[in-house]
mmCIF file of C-alpha atoms in Angstrom:
data_model
loop_
_atom_site.group_PDB
_atom_site.id
_atom_site.type_symbol
_atom_site.label_atom_id
_atom_site.label_comp_id
_atom_site.label_asym_id
_atom_site.label_seq_id
_atom_site.Cartn_x
_atom_site.Cartn_y
_atom_site.Cartn_z
ATOM 1 C CA MET A 27 -106.453 -39.716 -114.261
ATOM 2 C CA ALA A 28 -104.296 -42.440 -113.438
ATOM 3 C CA PHE A 29 -101.305 -40.621 -114.434
ATOM 4 C CA LEU A 30 -101.963 -38.019 -110.942
ATOM 5 C CA ASN A 31 -102.776 -40.979 -108.960
ATOM 6 C CA PHE A 32 -99.021 -40.001 -107.371
ATOM 7 C CA LEU A 33 -99.913 -36.897 -106.122
ATOM 8 C CA THR A 34 -102.965 -37.580 -104.216
ATOM 9 C CA GLN A 35 -102.083 -41.224 -102.865
ATOM 10 C CA GLY A 36 -98.610 -41.925 -100.584
ATOM 11 C CA THR A 37 -96.307 -45.031 -100.941
ATOM 12 C CA PRO A 38 -97.809 -47.804 -98.851
ATOM 13 C CA LEU A 39 -95.988 -48.344 -95.462
ATOM 14 C CA PRO A 40 -94.155 -52.071 -94.378
ATOM 15 C CA SER A 41 -96.025 -53.972 -92.434
ATOM 16 C CA THR A 42 -94.635 -54.126 -88.436
ATOM 17 C CA THR A 43 -95.271 -56.058 -85.311
ATOM 18 C CA SER A 44 -95.320 -54.755 -82.225
ATOM 19 C CA SER A 45 -95.259 -56.325 -78.082
ATOM 20 C CA LEU A 46 -96.715 -54.792 -74.887
ATOM 21 C CA THR A 47 -96.299 -56.468 -71.276
ATOM 22 C CA THR A 48 -97.420 -55.148 -68.259
ATOM 23 C CA ASN A 49 -97.236 -56.011 -64.755
ATOM 24 C CA GLN A 50 -100.655 -56.156 -62.836
ATOM 25 C CA VAL A 51 -100.647 -54.600 -59.375
ATOM 26 C CA PRO A 52 -103.341 -56.160 -56.904
ATOM 27 C CA GLN A 53 -106.346 -53.950 -56.434
ATOM 28 C CA TYR A 54 -105.739 -53.968 -52.639
ATOM 29 C CA LEU A 55 -102.039 -52.769 -53.149
ATOM 30 C CA SER A 56 -103.115 -49.845 -55.373
ATOM 31 C CA ASP A 57 -105.721 -48.840 -53.201
ATOM 32 C CA TYR A 58 -103.322 -48.719 -50.264
ATOM 33 C CA LEU A 59 -100.623 -46.843 -52.221
ATOM 34 C CA TYR A 60 -103.274 -44.434 -53.456
ATOM 35 C CA ASN A 61 -104.372 -43.458 -49.634
ATOM 36 C CA LEU A 62 -100.859 -43.343 -49.000
ATOM 37 C CA MET A 63 -99.783 -40.989 -51.397
ATOM 38 C CA SER A 64 -103.375 -39.114 -50.812
ATOM 39 C CA GLY A 65 -102.130 -38.916 -47.425
ATOM 40 C CA ALA A 66 -98.424 -37.843 -47.751
ATOM 41 C CA TYR A 67 -100.048 -35.134 -50.335
ATOM 42 C CA SER A 68 -102.541 -33.785 -47.801
ATOM 43 C CA ALA A 69 -99.402 -33.531 -45.044
ATOM 44 C CA ALA A 70 -97.087 -31.872 -47.384
ATOM 45 C CA GLN A 71 -100.140 -29.046 -47.755
ATOM 46 C CA GLN A 72 -100.202 -28.249 -44.173
ATOM 47 C CA GLU A 73 -98.938 -24.881 -43.723
ATOM 48 C CA TYR A 74 -95.851 -24.723 -41.077
ATOM 49 C CA GLN A 75 -96.880 -24.623 -37.851
ATOM 50 C CA PRO A 76 -94.706 -22.221 -35.006
ATOM 51 C CA TYR A 77 -94.293 -23.182 -31.431
ATOM 52 C CA GLY A 78 -95.967 -20.147 -29.760
ATOM 53 C CA GLY A 79 -94.695 -21.573 -26.054
ATOM 54 C CA PRO A 80 -91.675 -20.151 -24.509
ATOM 55 C CA ARG A 81 -88.614 -21.880 -25.054
ATOM 56 C CA ILE A 82 -85.600 -20.638 -21.992
ATOM 57 C CA ALA A 83 -86.852 -20.536 -18.606
ATOM 58 C CA GLY A 84 -86.775 -17.561 -17.222
ATOM 59 C CA PHE A 85 -84.517 -16.625 -13.862
ATOM 60 C CA THR A 86 -86.458 -17.761 -10.721
ATOM 61 C CA ASP A 87 -87.658 -15.499 -7.450
ATOM 62 C CA PRO A 88 -84.538 -17.151 -5.750
ATOM 63 C CA GLN A 89 -82.429 -16.526 -8.422
ATOM 64 C CA GLN A 90 -83.393 -12.960 -8.597
ATOM 65 C CA ALA A 91 -83.091 -12.366 -4.602
ATOM 66 C CA ALA A 92 -79.661 -13.911 -5.103
ATOM 67 C CA PHE A 93 -78.580 -11.216 -7.754
ATOM 68 C CA GLN A 94 -79.703 -8.775 -5.482
ATOM 69 C CA THR A 95 -78.140 -10.112 -2.279
ATOM 70 C CA SER A 96 -74.940 -10.395 -4.489
ATOM 71 C CA GLN A 97 -75.406 -6.653 -5.292
ATOM 72 C CA GLN A 98 -75.550 -5.827 -1.583
ATOM 73 C CA ALA A 99 -72.788 -7.783 -0.512
ATOM 74 C CA ALA A 100 -70.149 -6.407 -3.278
ATOM 75 C CA THR A 101 -70.105 -3.130 -1.099
ATOM 76 C CA ALA A 102 -71.074 -4.965 2.495
ATOM 77 C CA TYR A 103 -67.694 -3.920 3.913
ATOM 78 C CA GLN A 104 -67.519 -0.436 2.885
ATOM 79 C CA PRO A 105 -69.275 0.770 6.299
ATOM 80 C CA GLN A 106 -67.278 -1.311 8.542
ATOM 81 C CA LEU A 107 -63.823 -0.302 6.429
ATOM 82 C CA GLN A 108 -64.489 3.032 6.441
ATOM 83 C CA ALA A 109 -65.119 3.035 10.209
ATOM 84 C CA ALA A 110 -61.896 0.825 10.448
ATOM 85 C CA LYS A 111 -60.352 3.663 8.640
ATOM 86 C CA GLN A 112 -61.295 6.414 11.289
ATOM 87 C CA THR A 113 -60.622 4.369 13.901
ATOM 88 C CA ALA A 114 -56.959 3.744 12.450
ATOM 89 C CA THR A 115 -56.392 7.237 12.264
ATOM 90 C CA GLN A 116 -57.941 8.188 15.343
ATOM 91 C CA ALA A 117 -55.435 5.422 17.000
ATOM 92 C CA GLY A 118 -52.476 7.105 14.865
ATOM 93 C CA GLY A 119 -53.365 10.408 16.059
ATOM 94 C CA LEU A 120 -52.658 9.088 19.427
ATOM 95 C CA SER A 121 -48.953 10.243 21.512
ATOM 96 C CA THR A 122 -48.342 8.804 24.333
ATOM 97 C CA ILE A 123 -45.130 11.389 24.748
ATOM 98 C CA GLY A 124 -47.676 14.061 23.412
ATOM 99 C CA ALA A 125 -50.284 13.329 26.159
ATOM 100 C CA ALA A 126 -47.795 13.166 28.857
ATOM 101 C CA GLN A 127 -45.867 16.048 27.445
ATOM 102 C CA PRO A 128 -47.641 18.900 28.973
ATOM 103 C CA TYR A 129 -47.549 16.954 33.038
ATOM 104 C CA PHE A 130 -43.820 16.409 32.486
ATOM 105 C CA SER A 131 -43.250 20.173 31.326
ATOM 106 C CA GLN A 132 -44.713 20.909 34.516
ATOM 107 C CA ALA A 133 -42.902 18.637 36.754
ATOM 108 C CA GLY A 134 -39.569 19.915 35.222
ATOM 109 C CA LYS A 135 -39.757 23.042 36.678
ATOM 110 C CA THR A 136 -37.402 24.395 39.581
ATOM 111 C CA LEU A 137 -38.359 24.335 43.124
ATOM 112 C CA PRO A 138 -37.197 27.756 43.857
ATOM 113 C CA SER A 139 -39.548 28.971 40.732
ATOM 114 C CA THR A 140 -42.439 27.273 41.596
ATOM 115 C CA ILE A 141 -42.329 27.915 45.459
ATOM 116 C CA GLN A 142 -42.970 31.580 44.455
ATOM 117 C CA ASP A 143 -46.629 30.394 43.565
ATOM 118 C CA TYR A 144 -46.984 28.559 46.968
ATOM 119 C CA MET A 145 -45.475 31.599 48.641
ATOM 120 C CA ASN A 146 -47.719 34.557 47.327
ATOM 121 C CA PRO A 147 -50.946 33.569 49.173
ATOM 122 C CA TYR A 148 -48.927 33.310 52.382
ATOM 123 C CA GLN A 149 -47.414 36.637 52.198
ATOM 124 C CA LYS A 150 -50.542 38.246 51.696
ATOM 125 C CA ASN A 151 -52.870 36.302 54.196
ATOM 126 C CA VAL A 152 -50.529 35.876 57.249
ATOM 127 C CA ILE A 153 -47.348 38.251 56.972
ATOM 128 C CA GLU A 154 -49.498 41.479 56.117
ATOM 129 C CA THR A 155 -52.045 40.542 58.726
ATOM 130 C CA MET A 156 -49.034 40.124 61.157
ATOM 131 C CA GLY A 157 -47.590 43.696 60.335
ATOM 132 C CA SER A 158 -51.059 45.146 60.440
ATOM 133 C CA GLU A 159 -51.926 43.740 63.748
ATOM 134 C CA ALA A 160 -47.991 44.701 65.465
ATOM 135 C CA GLN A 161 -48.659 48.545 64.057
ATOM 136 C CA ARG A 162 -52.133 48.158 65.785
ATOM 137 C CA GLN A 163 -50.688 46.551 69.157
ATOM 138 C CA LEU A 164 -48.144 50.169 68.734
ATOM 139 C CA GLN A 165 -50.302 52.726 68.307
ATOM 140 C CA GLU A 166 -53.133 51.747 70.495
ATOM 141 C CA LYS A 167 -51.384 50.302 73.424
ATOM 142 C CA ILE A 168 -47.621 50.547 73.603
ATOM 143 C CA LEU A 169 -47.334 54.392 72.385
ATOM 144 C CA PRO A 170 -50.597 55.267 74.457
ATOM 145 C CA ALA A 171 -49.180 53.567 77.628
ATOM 146 C CA ILE A 172 -45.635 55.679 77.478
ATOM 147 C CA GLY A 173 -47.818 58.749 77.023
ATOM 148 C CA ASP A 174 -49.636 58.291 79.992
ATOM 149 C CA GLN A 175 -46.628 57.496 82.286
ATOM 150 C CA PHE A 176 -44.553 60.613 81.160
ATOM 151 C CA THR A 177 -48.082 62.302 81.512
ATOM 152 C CA ARG A 178 -48.417 61.413 85.103
ATOM 153 C CA ALA A 179 -44.384 62.316 85.553
ATOM 154 C CA GLY A 180 -45.236 65.625 84.095
ATOM 155 C CA GLN A 181 -42.470 64.799 81.400
ATOM 156 C CA PHE A 182 -44.952 64.317 78.395
ATOM 157 C CA GLY A 183 -43.268 65.132 75.164
ATOM 158 C CA SER A 184 -39.964 65.297 76.505
ATOM 159 C CA SER A 185 -36.927 63.615 75.089
ATOM 160 C CA ARG A 186 -36.924 60.667 77.298
ATOM 161 C CA GLN A 187 -40.543 59.989 76.489
ATOM 162 C CA GLN A 188 -39.152 60.312 72.835
ATOM 163 C CA GLU A 189 -36.053 57.769 73.565
ATOM 164 C CA ILE A 190 -38.518 55.182 75.156
ATOM 165 C CA ALA A 191 -41.076 54.989 72.496
ATOM 166 C CA GLN A 192 -38.201 54.788 69.535
ATOM 167 C CA ARG A 193 -37.522 52.239 71.817
ATOM 168 C CA GLY A 194 -40.376 50.601 71.769
ATOM 169 C CA VAL A 195 -41.192 51.176 67.837
ATOM 170 C CA ARG A 196 -37.709 49.082 67.376
ATOM 171 C CA ASP A 197 -38.536 46.156 70.121
ATOM 172 C CA VAL A 198 -41.764 45.906 68.095
ATOM 173 C CA ALA A 199 -40.415 45.873 64.624
ATOM 174 C CA SER A 200 -37.584 43.697 65.833
ATOM 175 C CA ASP A 201 -40.468 41.160 67.146
ATOM 176 C CA LEU A 202 -42.338 41.415 64.078
ATOM 177 C CA GLU A 203 -39.171 41.087 61.776
ATOM 178 C CA SER A 204 -38.518 38.034 63.635
ATOM 179 C CA ASN A 205 -41.785 36.509 63.932
ATOM 180 C CA ILE A 206 -41.803 37.475 60.113
ATOM 181 C CA GLY A 207 -38.984 35.659 59.508
ATOM 182 C CA LYS A 208 -40.121 32.759 61.517
ATOM 183 C CA GLN A 209 -43.001 32.612 59.439
ATOM 184 C CA LEU A 210 -41.537 32.995 56.040
ATOM 185 C CA ALA A 211 -38.979 30.239 56.949
ATOM 186 C CA ALA A 212 -41.948 27.931 57.859
ATOM 187 C CA GLY A 213 -43.999 29.104 55.001
ATOM 188 C CA TYR A 214 -40.972 28.486 52.714
ATOM 189 C CA THR A 215 -40.295 24.717 53.890
ATOM 190 C CA THR A 216 -44.242 24.078 53.949
ATOM 191 C CA ALA A 217 -44.461 25.499 50.422
ATOM 192 C CA GLY A 218 -41.194 23.580 49.172
ATOM 193 C CA THR A 219 -43.017 20.700 50.587
ATOM 194 C CA GLN A 220 -45.902 21.160 48.639
ATOM 195 C CA ALA A 221 -44.609 22.432 45.638
ATOM 196 C CA GLN A 222 -42.567 18.820 45.624
ATOM 197 C CA ALA A 223 -45.339 16.709 46.251
ATOM 198 C CA ASP A 224 -47.228 18.661 43.244
ATOM 199 C CA LEU A 225 -44.504 18.009 41.069
ATOM 200 C CA GLN A 226 -44.109 14.508 42.108
ATOM 201 C CA ARG A 227 -47.807 14.342 41.156
ATOM 202 C CA MET A 228 -47.291 16.166 37.676
ATOM 203 C CA ALA A 229 -44.592 13.277 36.693
ATOM 204 C CA SER A 230 -47.078 10.632 37.701
ATOM 205 C CA ILE A 231 -49.915 12.340 36.294
ATOM 206 C CA GLY A 232 -47.944 12.774 32.950
ATOM 207 C CA GLN A 233 -46.465 8.891 33.224
ATOM 208 C CA ALA A 234 -50.261 7.659 33.877
ATOM 209 C CA ALA A 235 -51.480 9.834 30.861
ATOM 210 C CA GLY A 236 -49.002 8.360 28.671
ATOM 211 C CA GLN A 237 -49.608 4.916 29.684
ATOM 212 C CA LEU A 238 -53.347 5.524 29.211
ATOM 213 C CA THR A 239 -52.850 6.996 25.677
ATOM 214 C CA GLY A 240 -50.815 4.040 24.655
ATOM 215 C CA THR A 241 -53.487 1.654 25.839
ATOM 216 C CA GLU A 242 -56.100 3.821 24.030
ATOM 217 C CA GLU A 243 -54.091 3.590 21.112
ATOM 218 C CA ALA A 244 -53.413 -0.077 21.260
ATOM 219 C CA ASN A 245 -57.276 -0.328 21.813
ATOM 220 C CA LYS A 246 -58.260 1.833 18.346
ATOM 221 C CA ALA A 247 -55.708 -0.371 16.850
ATOM 222 C CA ALA A 248 -57.398 -3.671 17.835
ATOM 223 C CA LEU A 249 -60.456 -2.308 16.668
ATOM 224 C CA ALA A 250 -59.812 -1.451 13.317
ATOM 225 C CA GLY A 251 -58.734 -4.631 12.975
ATOM 226 C CA VAL A 252 -62.195 -5.970 14.335
ATOM 227 C CA GLN A 253 -64.110 -3.502 12.524
ATOM 228 C CA ALA A 254 -62.045 -4.686 9.376
ATOM 229 C CA GLY A 255 -62.779 -8.165 9.927
ATOM 230 C CA LEU A 256 -66.497 -7.499 10.522
ATOM 231 C CA GLY A 257 -66.699 -6.112 6.974
ATOM 232 C CA GLN A 258 -65.097 -8.919 5.684
ATOM 233 C CA LYS A 259 -67.326 -11.392 7.355
ATOM 234 C CA GLU A 260 -69.958 -9.315 6.684
ATOM 235 C CA GLN A 261 -69.515 -9.801 3.033
ATOM 236 C CA ALA A 262 -68.805 -13.478 2.743
ATOM 237 C CA LEU A 263 -71.913 -14.094 4.838
ATOM 238 C CA GLY A 264 -73.725 -12.019 2.287
ATOM 239 C CA LEU A 265 -71.910 -13.665 -0.589
ATOM 240 C CA THR A 266 -72.412 -17.231 0.837
ATOM 241 C CA GLY A 267 -76.321 -16.403 1.270
ATOM 242 C CA ALA A 268 -76.331 -15.221 -2.356
ATOM 243 C CA ALA A 269 -74.853 -18.661 -3.527
ATOM 244 C CA ALA A 270 -77.205 -20.762 -1.515
ATOM 245 C CA GLN A 271 -80.350 -18.633 -2.949
ATOM 246 C CA GLU A 272 -79.018 -18.820 -6.342
ATOM 247 C CA ALA A 273 -78.230 -22.892 -6.087
ATOM 248 C CA VAL A 274 -82.167 -23.503 -5.367
ATOM 249 C CA GLY A 275 -83.358 -20.670 -8.103
ATOM 250 C CA SER A 276 -80.826 -22.596 -10.386
ATOM 251 C CA GLN A 277 -82.437 -25.951 -9.259
ATOM 252 C CA GLN A 278 -86.003 -24.675 -10.075
ATOM 253 C CA GLN A 279 -85.045 -23.267 -13.120
ATOM 254 C CA ALA A 280 -83.519 -26.423 -14.461
ATOM 255 C CA LEU A 281 -86.888 -27.784 -13.397
ATOM 256 C CA ASN A 282 -88.677 -25.231 -15.304
ATOM 257 C CA GLN A 283 -86.320 -25.668 -18.241
ATOM 258 C CA LYS A 284 -87.034 -29.373 -18.399
ATOM 259 C CA ASN A 285 -90.803 -28.855 -18.309
ATOM 260 C CA LEU A 286 -90.397 -26.357 -21.223
ATOM 261 C CA ASP A 287 -88.469 -28.594 -23.257
ATOM 262 C CA LEU A 288 -90.922 -31.661 -22.513
ATOM 263 C CA ALA A 289 -93.749 -29.071 -24.005
ATOM 264 C CA TYR A 290 -91.681 -28.629 -26.898
ATOM 265 C CA GLN A 291 -91.044 -32.172 -27.757
ATOM 266 C CA ASP A 292 -94.638 -32.918 -27.236
ATOM 267 C CA PHE A 293 -95.654 -29.884 -29.780
ATOM 268 C CA GLN A 294 -93.084 -31.696 -32.301
ATOM 269 C CA GLN A 295 -94.452 -35.308 -32.002
ATOM 270 C CA GLN A 296 -98.226 -33.648 -32.478
ATOM 271 C CA ARG A 297 -97.258 -31.587 -35.206
ATOM 272 C CA ASP A 298 -95.290 -34.454 -36.984
ATOM 273 C CA TYR A 299 -97.633 -37.215 -36.192
ATOM 274 C CA PRO A 300 -99.125 -37.655 -39.259
ATOM 275 C CA GLN A 301 -95.685 -37.620 -41.425
ATOM 276 C CA GLN A 302 -94.728 -40.395 -38.778
ATOM 277 C CA GLN A 303 -97.575 -42.444 -39.410
ATOM 278 C CA ILE A 304 -97.191 -41.900 -43.384
ATOM 279 C CA GLY A 305 -93.623 -43.502 -42.806
ATOM 280 C CA PHE A 306 -94.733 -45.836 -40.829
ATOM 281 C CA LEU A 307 -97.565 -46.946 -43.824
ATOM 282 C CA SER A 308 -94.716 -46.484 -46.524
ATOM 283 C CA ASN A 309 -92.239 -48.691 -44.241
ATOM 284 C CA VAL A 310 -95.140 -51.298 -44.011
ATOM 285 C CA VAL A 311 -95.043 -51.881 -47.954
ATOM 286 C CA ARG A 312 -91.205 -51.635 -48.871
ATOM 287 C CA GLY A 313 -89.668 -54.870 -49.913
ATOM 288 C CA LEU A 314 -93.265 -56.790 -50.264
ATOM 289 C CA PRO A 315 -93.769 -58.521 -53.570
ATOM 290 C CA SER A 316 -96.175 -57.461 -55.874
ATOM 291 C CA GLY A 317 -98.483 -60.657 -55.904
ATOM 292 C CA GLY A 318 -99.901 -59.492 -59.445
ATOM 293 C CA GLY A 319 -99.597 -60.984 -62.350
ATOM 294 C CA THR A 320 -98.389 -59.732 -66.402
ATOM 295 C CA SER A 321 -99.930 -59.461 -69.278
ATOM 296 C CA SER A 322 -98.723 -59.468 -72.846
ATOM 297 C CA GLY A 323 -100.426 -57.824 -76.444
ATOM 298 C CA ALA A 324 -99.232 -57.879 -79.807
ATOM 299 C CA THR A 325 -99.697 -55.685 -82.531
ATOM 300 C CA THR A 326 -99.300 -56.091 -86.115
ATOM 301 C CA SER A 327 -99.409 -53.257 -89.126
ATOM 302 C CA LEU A 328 -99.928 -54.923 -92.604
ATOM 303 C CA GLY A 329 -99.307 -52.877 -95.906
ATOM 304 C CA ASN A 330 -102.625 -51.132 -96.032
ATOM 305 C CA THR A 331 -101.296 -48.241 -94.588
ATOM 306 C CA TYR A 332 -99.904 -45.177 -96.376
ATOM 307 C CA SER A 333 -97.578 -42.324 -95.728
ATOM 308 C CA ALA A 334 -99.187 -38.766 -96.734
ATOM 309 C CA SER A 335 -99.405 -38.219 -100.405
ATOM 310 C CA PRO A 336 -97.125 -35.025 -102.032
ATOM 311 C CA LEU A 337 -100.349 -33.042 -102.432
ATOM 312 C CA ALA A 338 -101.105 -33.488 -98.785
ATOM 313 C CA SER A 339 -97.730 -32.689 -97.968
ATOM 314 C CA LEU A 340 -97.793 -29.616 -99.747
ATOM 315 C CA ALA A 341 -100.938 -28.236 -98.219
ATOM 316 C CA SER A 342 -99.435 -28.939 -94.653
ATOM 317 C CA ALA A 343 -96.647 -27.052 -95.485
ATOM 318 C CA GLY A 344 -98.605 -24.131 -96.842
ATOM 319 C CA LEU A 345 -101.013 -23.770 -93.940
ATOM 320 C CA SER A 346 -97.981 -23.905 -91.535
ATOM 321 C CA ALA A 347 -96.324 -21.068 -93.431
ATOM 322 C CA ALA A 348 -99.586 -19.143 -93.145
ATOM 323 C CA ALA A 349 -99.430 -19.672 -89.971
ATOM 324 C CA LEU A 350 -96.129 -18.740 -89.266
ATOM 325 C CA SER A 351 -96.701 -15.386 -91.673
ATOM 326 C CA ASN A 352 -99.614 -14.302 -89.156
ATOM 327 C CA LEU A 353 -97.291 -14.975 -86.136
ATOM 328 C CA LEU A 354 -94.617 -12.447 -87.843
ATOM 329 C CA PRO A 355 -95.371 -8.609 -87.383
ATOM 330 C CA LYS A 356 -96.721 -6.656 -90.539
ATOM 331 C CA SER A 357 -94.003 -4.240 -92.158
#
C-alpha cells in the first residue's frame, strides 16, 4: 500500500563531499621509530635496581688507633699530676723551723743545768772511788800502824792513841776533801767545756737541719713542677701522635670513599646505559624532515542514502526500553 510507504521508508539524505589528506612517512623512518619506541617501552618495564654495595667508607685502622690513642692521651697526665700533688704535699709538710727546733731547744739549755748531766758519771766513777780508797788506806794502814806503835809502847787503848788516831782520820779526811775538791773543780771545768761544745754542736746541727730541710723542700717543689710538666708533655705527645695517625687514616678513608663513589657511578652508568642509548637515538631523528609525500582523497555522498524510517526508530526505541527494563530491579 502506497499510503504506508512513509512508515517504512525514511527521507533521503542530502548529498555531501569530504576530502582526506595524509602525510606518508618513509619506511626506514617508520621502522626506526618503531624500534625506538619498542626499546623505550622495554626499558621502562625494567624493575628498579638497588645498589647493593657500600656507599660510605668506614674508619681505617690508623683512625681506629688514633681514637684509642686520643682516649689514652686524654688521661695520660693523671699519674704524673697525682705524683706532683703528692710531692707538693710532702714539700708543703716540711718545715725548716720544725726540723731545727729540737736541736735549738737542746742548745738553748743553760750551762749549769747541763753540767749536771756530765758531772754525775764523774762523781760516781772517780770521787766515790777516791772515798773508798781513802777509807781502805785508813783502815788497813794508818790505824793499824798507830795501834802497833802504841802496843809496843805498852799504851794500846790509851787516850793518846785515840788522839793520834783521830788526827790520822782527820788528816786523811782533809786530804780526801782537798783532793775531791780539786777533782770536782777539774771535773766541773771539763764538764762545762764538754757541755758547751755539745750545746754549740746542737746549735750547728739545728742550723744544718734547717738548711737541709729548706733544700729538700725546694727540691721537692721543683720535682713537683717537673712531674706536672712531664704529665702535660706526655699528654701533648700522645695527642700529637694521635693526630698523625688520624691524618694518615683520613687520607686512606678519603681514597676508600673515592673508590666507593667510583663504583656507585659505574653502577649508575651501567644501569642507565639503555636509557642513555634510547635518548641518543631519539636525539638523532629530532628536527629531521620526514622526507615522505602526501596523498589526498575525496568522498561524495549522493542522495540515494536515507535516514532511518519511523518504524525503525520506534523499534529501536522499544528495544532500548526493554533493555532498560531488564536492567532495572524487579519489584
